[in-house]
Short mmCIF file of N, CA and C in Angstrom, two decimals:
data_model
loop_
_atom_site.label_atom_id
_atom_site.label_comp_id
_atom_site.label_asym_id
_atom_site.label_seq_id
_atom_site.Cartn_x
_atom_site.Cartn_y
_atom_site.Cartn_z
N UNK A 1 21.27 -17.15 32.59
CA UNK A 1 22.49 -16.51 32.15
C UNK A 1 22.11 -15.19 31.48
N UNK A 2 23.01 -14.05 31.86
CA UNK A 2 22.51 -12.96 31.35
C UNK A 2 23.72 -12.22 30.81
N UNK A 3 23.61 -11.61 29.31
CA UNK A 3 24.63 -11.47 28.45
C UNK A 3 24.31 -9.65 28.06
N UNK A 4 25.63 -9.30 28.56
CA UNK A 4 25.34 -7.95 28.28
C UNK A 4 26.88 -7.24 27.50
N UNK A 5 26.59 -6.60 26.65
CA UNK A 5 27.61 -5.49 25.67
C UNK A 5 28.20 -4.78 26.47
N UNK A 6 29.31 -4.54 26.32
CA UNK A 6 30.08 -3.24 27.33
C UNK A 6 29.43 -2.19 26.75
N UNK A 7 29.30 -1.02 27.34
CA UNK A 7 28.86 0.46 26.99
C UNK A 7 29.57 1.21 25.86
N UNK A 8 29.25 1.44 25.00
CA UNK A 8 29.61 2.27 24.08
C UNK A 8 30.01 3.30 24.56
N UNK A 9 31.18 4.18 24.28
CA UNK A 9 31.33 5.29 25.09
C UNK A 9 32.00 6.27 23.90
N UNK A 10 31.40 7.59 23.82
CA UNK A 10 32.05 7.96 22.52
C UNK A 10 33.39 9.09 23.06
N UNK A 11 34.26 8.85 21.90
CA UNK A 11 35.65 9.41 22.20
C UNK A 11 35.16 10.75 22.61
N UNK A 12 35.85 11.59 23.42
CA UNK A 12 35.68 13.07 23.48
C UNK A 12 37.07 13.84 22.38
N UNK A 13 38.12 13.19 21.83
CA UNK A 13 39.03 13.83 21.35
C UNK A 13 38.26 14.04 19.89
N UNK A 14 38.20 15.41 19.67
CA UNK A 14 37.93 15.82 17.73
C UNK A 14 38.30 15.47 17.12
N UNK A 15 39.34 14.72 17.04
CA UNK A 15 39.98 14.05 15.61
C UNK A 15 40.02 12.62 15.90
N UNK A 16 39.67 12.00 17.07
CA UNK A 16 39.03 10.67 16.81
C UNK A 16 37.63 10.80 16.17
N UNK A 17 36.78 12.12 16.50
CA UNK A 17 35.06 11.75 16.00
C UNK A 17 35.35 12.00 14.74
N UNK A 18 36.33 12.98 14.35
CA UNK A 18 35.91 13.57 12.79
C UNK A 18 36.39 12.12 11.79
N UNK A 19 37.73 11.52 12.43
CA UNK A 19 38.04 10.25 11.71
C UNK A 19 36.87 9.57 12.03
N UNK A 20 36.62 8.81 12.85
CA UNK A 20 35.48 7.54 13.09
C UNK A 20 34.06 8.24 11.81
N UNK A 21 33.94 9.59 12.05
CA UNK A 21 32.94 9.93 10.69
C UNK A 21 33.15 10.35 9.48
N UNK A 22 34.19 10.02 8.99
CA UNK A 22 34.98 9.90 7.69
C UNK A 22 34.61 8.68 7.52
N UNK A 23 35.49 7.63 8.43
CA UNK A 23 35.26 6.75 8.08
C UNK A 23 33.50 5.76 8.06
N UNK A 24 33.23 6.46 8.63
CA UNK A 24 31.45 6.17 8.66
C UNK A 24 31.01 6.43 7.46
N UNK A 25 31.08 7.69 6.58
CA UNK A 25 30.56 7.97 5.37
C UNK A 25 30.97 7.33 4.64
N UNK A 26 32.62 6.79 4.57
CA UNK A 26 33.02 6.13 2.78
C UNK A 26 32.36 5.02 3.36
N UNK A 27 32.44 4.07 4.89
CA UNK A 27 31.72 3.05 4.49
C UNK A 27 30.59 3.34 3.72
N UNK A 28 29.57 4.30 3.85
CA UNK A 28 28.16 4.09 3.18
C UNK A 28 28.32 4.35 1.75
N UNK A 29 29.46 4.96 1.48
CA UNK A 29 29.83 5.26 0.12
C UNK A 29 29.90 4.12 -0.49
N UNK A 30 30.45 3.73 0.00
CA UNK A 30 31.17 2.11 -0.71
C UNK A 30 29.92 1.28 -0.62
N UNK A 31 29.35 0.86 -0.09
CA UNK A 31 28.04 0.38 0.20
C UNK A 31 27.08 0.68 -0.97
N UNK A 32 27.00 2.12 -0.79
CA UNK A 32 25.88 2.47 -1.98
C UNK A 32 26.22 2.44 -3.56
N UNK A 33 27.86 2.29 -3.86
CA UNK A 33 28.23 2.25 -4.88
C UNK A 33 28.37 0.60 -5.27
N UNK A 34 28.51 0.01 -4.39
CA UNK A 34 28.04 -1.47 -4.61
C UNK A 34 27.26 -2.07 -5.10
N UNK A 35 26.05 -1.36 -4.32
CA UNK A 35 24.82 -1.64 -4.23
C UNK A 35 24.29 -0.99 -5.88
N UNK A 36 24.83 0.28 -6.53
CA UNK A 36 24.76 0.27 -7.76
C UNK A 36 25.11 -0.48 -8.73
N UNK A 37 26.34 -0.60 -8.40
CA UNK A 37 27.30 -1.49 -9.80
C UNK A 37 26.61 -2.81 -9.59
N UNK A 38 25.78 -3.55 -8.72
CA UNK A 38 24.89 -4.60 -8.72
C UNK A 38 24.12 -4.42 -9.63
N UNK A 39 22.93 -3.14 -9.01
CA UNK A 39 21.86 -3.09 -9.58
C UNK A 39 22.09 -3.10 -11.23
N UNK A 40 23.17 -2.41 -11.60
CA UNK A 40 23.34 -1.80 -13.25
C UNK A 40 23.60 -2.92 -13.93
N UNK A 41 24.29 -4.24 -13.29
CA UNK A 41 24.88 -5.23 -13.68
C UNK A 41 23.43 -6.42 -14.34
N UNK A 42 22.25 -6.17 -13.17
CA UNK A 42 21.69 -7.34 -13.02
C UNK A 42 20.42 -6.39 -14.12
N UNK A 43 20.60 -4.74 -14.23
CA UNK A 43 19.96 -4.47 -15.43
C UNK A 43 20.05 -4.48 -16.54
N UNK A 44 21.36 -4.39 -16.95
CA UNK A 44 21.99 -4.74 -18.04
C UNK A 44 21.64 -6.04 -18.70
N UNK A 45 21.92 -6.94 -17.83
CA UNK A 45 22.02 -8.61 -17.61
C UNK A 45 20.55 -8.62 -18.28
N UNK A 46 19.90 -8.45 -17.78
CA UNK A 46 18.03 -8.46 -18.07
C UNK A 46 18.09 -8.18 -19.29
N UNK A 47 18.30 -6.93 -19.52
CA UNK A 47 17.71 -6.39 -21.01
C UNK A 47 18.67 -7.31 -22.09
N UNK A 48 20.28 -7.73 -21.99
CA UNK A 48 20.65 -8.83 -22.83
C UNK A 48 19.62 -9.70 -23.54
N UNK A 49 18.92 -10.46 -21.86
CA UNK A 49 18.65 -11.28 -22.06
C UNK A 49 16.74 -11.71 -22.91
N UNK A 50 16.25 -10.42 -22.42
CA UNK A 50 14.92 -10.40 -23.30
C UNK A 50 15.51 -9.99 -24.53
N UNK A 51 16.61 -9.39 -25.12
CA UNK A 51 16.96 -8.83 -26.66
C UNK A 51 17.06 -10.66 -26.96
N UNK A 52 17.59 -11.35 -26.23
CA UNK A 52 18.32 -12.53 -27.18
C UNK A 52 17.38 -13.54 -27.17
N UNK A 53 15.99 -13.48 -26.39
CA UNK A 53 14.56 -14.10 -26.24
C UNK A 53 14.65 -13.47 -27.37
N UNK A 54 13.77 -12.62 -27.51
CA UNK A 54 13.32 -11.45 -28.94
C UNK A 54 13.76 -12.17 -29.96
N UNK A 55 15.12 -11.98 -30.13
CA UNK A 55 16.01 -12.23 -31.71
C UNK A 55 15.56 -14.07 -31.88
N UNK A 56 15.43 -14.90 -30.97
CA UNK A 56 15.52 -16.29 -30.93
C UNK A 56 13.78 -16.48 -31.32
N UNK A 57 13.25 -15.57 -30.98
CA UNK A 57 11.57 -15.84 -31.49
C UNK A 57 11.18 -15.40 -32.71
N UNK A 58 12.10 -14.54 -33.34
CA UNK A 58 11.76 -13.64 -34.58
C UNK A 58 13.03 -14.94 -35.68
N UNK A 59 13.46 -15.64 -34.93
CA UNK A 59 14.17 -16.66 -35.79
C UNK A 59 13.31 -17.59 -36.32
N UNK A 60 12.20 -17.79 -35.86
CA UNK A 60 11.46 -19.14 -35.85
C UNK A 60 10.98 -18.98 -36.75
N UNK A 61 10.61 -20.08 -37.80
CA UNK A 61 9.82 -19.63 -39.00
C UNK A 61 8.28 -19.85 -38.37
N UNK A 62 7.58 -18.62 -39.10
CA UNK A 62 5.81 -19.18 -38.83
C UNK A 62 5.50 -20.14 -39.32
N UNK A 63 4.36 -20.83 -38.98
CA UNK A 63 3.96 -21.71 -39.81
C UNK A 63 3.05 -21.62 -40.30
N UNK A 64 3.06 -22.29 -41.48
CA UNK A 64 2.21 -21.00 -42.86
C UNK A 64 0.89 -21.80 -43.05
N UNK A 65 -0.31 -20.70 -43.54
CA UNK A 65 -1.17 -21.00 -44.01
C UNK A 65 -2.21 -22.35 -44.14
N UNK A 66 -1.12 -22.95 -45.21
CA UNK A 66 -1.82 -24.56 -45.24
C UNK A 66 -1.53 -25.39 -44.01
N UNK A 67 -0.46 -25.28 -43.36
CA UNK A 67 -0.12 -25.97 -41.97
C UNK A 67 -1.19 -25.89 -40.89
N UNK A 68 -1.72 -24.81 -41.03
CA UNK A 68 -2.77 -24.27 -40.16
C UNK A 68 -4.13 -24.44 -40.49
N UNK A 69 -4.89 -25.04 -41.87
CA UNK A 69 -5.34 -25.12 -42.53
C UNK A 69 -6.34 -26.50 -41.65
N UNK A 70 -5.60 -27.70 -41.53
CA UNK A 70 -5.68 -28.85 -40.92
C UNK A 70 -6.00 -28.86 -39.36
N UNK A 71 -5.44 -27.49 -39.16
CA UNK A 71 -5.59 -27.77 -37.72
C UNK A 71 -6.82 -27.24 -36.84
N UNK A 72 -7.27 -28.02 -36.20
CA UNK A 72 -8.46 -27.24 -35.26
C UNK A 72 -7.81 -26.35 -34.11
N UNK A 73 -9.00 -24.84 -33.98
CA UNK A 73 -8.36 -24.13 -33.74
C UNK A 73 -8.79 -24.54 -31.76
N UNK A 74 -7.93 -23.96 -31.05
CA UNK A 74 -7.90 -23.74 -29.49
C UNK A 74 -9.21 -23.42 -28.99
N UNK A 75 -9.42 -23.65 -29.16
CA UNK A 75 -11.09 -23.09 -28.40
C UNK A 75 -11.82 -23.62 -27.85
N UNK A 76 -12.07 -23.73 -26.46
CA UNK A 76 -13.06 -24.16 -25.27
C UNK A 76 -14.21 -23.87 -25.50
N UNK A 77 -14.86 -24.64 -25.99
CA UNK A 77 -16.47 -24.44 -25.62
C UNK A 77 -17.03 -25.22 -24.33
N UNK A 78 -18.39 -24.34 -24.28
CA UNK A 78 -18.96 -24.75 -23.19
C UNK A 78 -20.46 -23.90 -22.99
N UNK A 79 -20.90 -23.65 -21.51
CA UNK A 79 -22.21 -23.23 -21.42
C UNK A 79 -21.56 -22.27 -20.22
N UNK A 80 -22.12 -20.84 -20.01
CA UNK A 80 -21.53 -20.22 -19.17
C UNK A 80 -23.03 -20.07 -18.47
N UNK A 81 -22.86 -19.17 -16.95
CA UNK A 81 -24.34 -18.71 -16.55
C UNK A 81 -23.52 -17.46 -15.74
N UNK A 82 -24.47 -16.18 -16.10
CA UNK A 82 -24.24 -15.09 -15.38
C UNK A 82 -24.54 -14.79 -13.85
N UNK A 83 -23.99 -15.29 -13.15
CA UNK A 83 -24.18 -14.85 -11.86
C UNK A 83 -24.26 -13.10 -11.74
N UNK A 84 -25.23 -12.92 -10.91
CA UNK A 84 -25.68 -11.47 -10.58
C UNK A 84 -25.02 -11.64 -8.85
N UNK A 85 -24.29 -10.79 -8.72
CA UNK A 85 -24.21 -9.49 -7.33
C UNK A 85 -24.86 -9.63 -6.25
N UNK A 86 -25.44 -10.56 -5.24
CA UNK A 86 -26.34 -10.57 -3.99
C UNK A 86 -26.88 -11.77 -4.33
N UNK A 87 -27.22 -12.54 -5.34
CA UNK A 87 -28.10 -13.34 -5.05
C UNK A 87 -27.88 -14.88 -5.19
N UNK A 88 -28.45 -15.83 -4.62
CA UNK A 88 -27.53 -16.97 -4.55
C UNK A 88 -27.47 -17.79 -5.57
N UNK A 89 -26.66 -18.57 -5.48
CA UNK A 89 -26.79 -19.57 -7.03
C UNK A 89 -27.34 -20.50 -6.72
N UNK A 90 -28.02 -20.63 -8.27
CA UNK A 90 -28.92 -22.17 -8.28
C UNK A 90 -27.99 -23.30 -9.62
N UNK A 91 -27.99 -24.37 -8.60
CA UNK A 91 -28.09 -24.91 -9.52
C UNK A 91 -28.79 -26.14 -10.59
#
């Protein structure tokens, strides 16, 4: 089965092309102004939302001194070995 488009055929009358490209541009107008009031929306939206992270972390009380006092600190120990650039590892 073979499925084919009729031919596009463009008007020869001037005031069908100049309309059909009027209307060609506001579409892209409209399009690109869309496509802004998105973007501004979902930037806006963002920066809200790290301000109200921010304010919700600067709420927290630290925890002070002696709290920390008790506690062992994060730290991985271990044995490291420097591998060098070209040459193979032993182990």
């Amino acid at each position: 089965m073979h499925f084919s488009m009729p031919s596009m055929r463009r008007s020869r009358h001037p005031l069908v092309r100049v309309i059909s490209l009027l209307l060609g541009v506001a579409l892209i107008a409209l399009l690109l102004v869309f496509g802004l009031a998105v973007a501004g929306v979902l930037l806006v939206g963002g920066v809200i939302l790290l301000a109200v992270r921010q304010w919700k972390q600067a709420r927290v009380p630290a925890k002070s001194a002696a709290a920390n006092a008790g506690h062992q600190p994060t730290v991985l120990e271990g044995e490291f070995v420097v591998i060098q650039q070209g040459r193979p590892v032993a182990h």
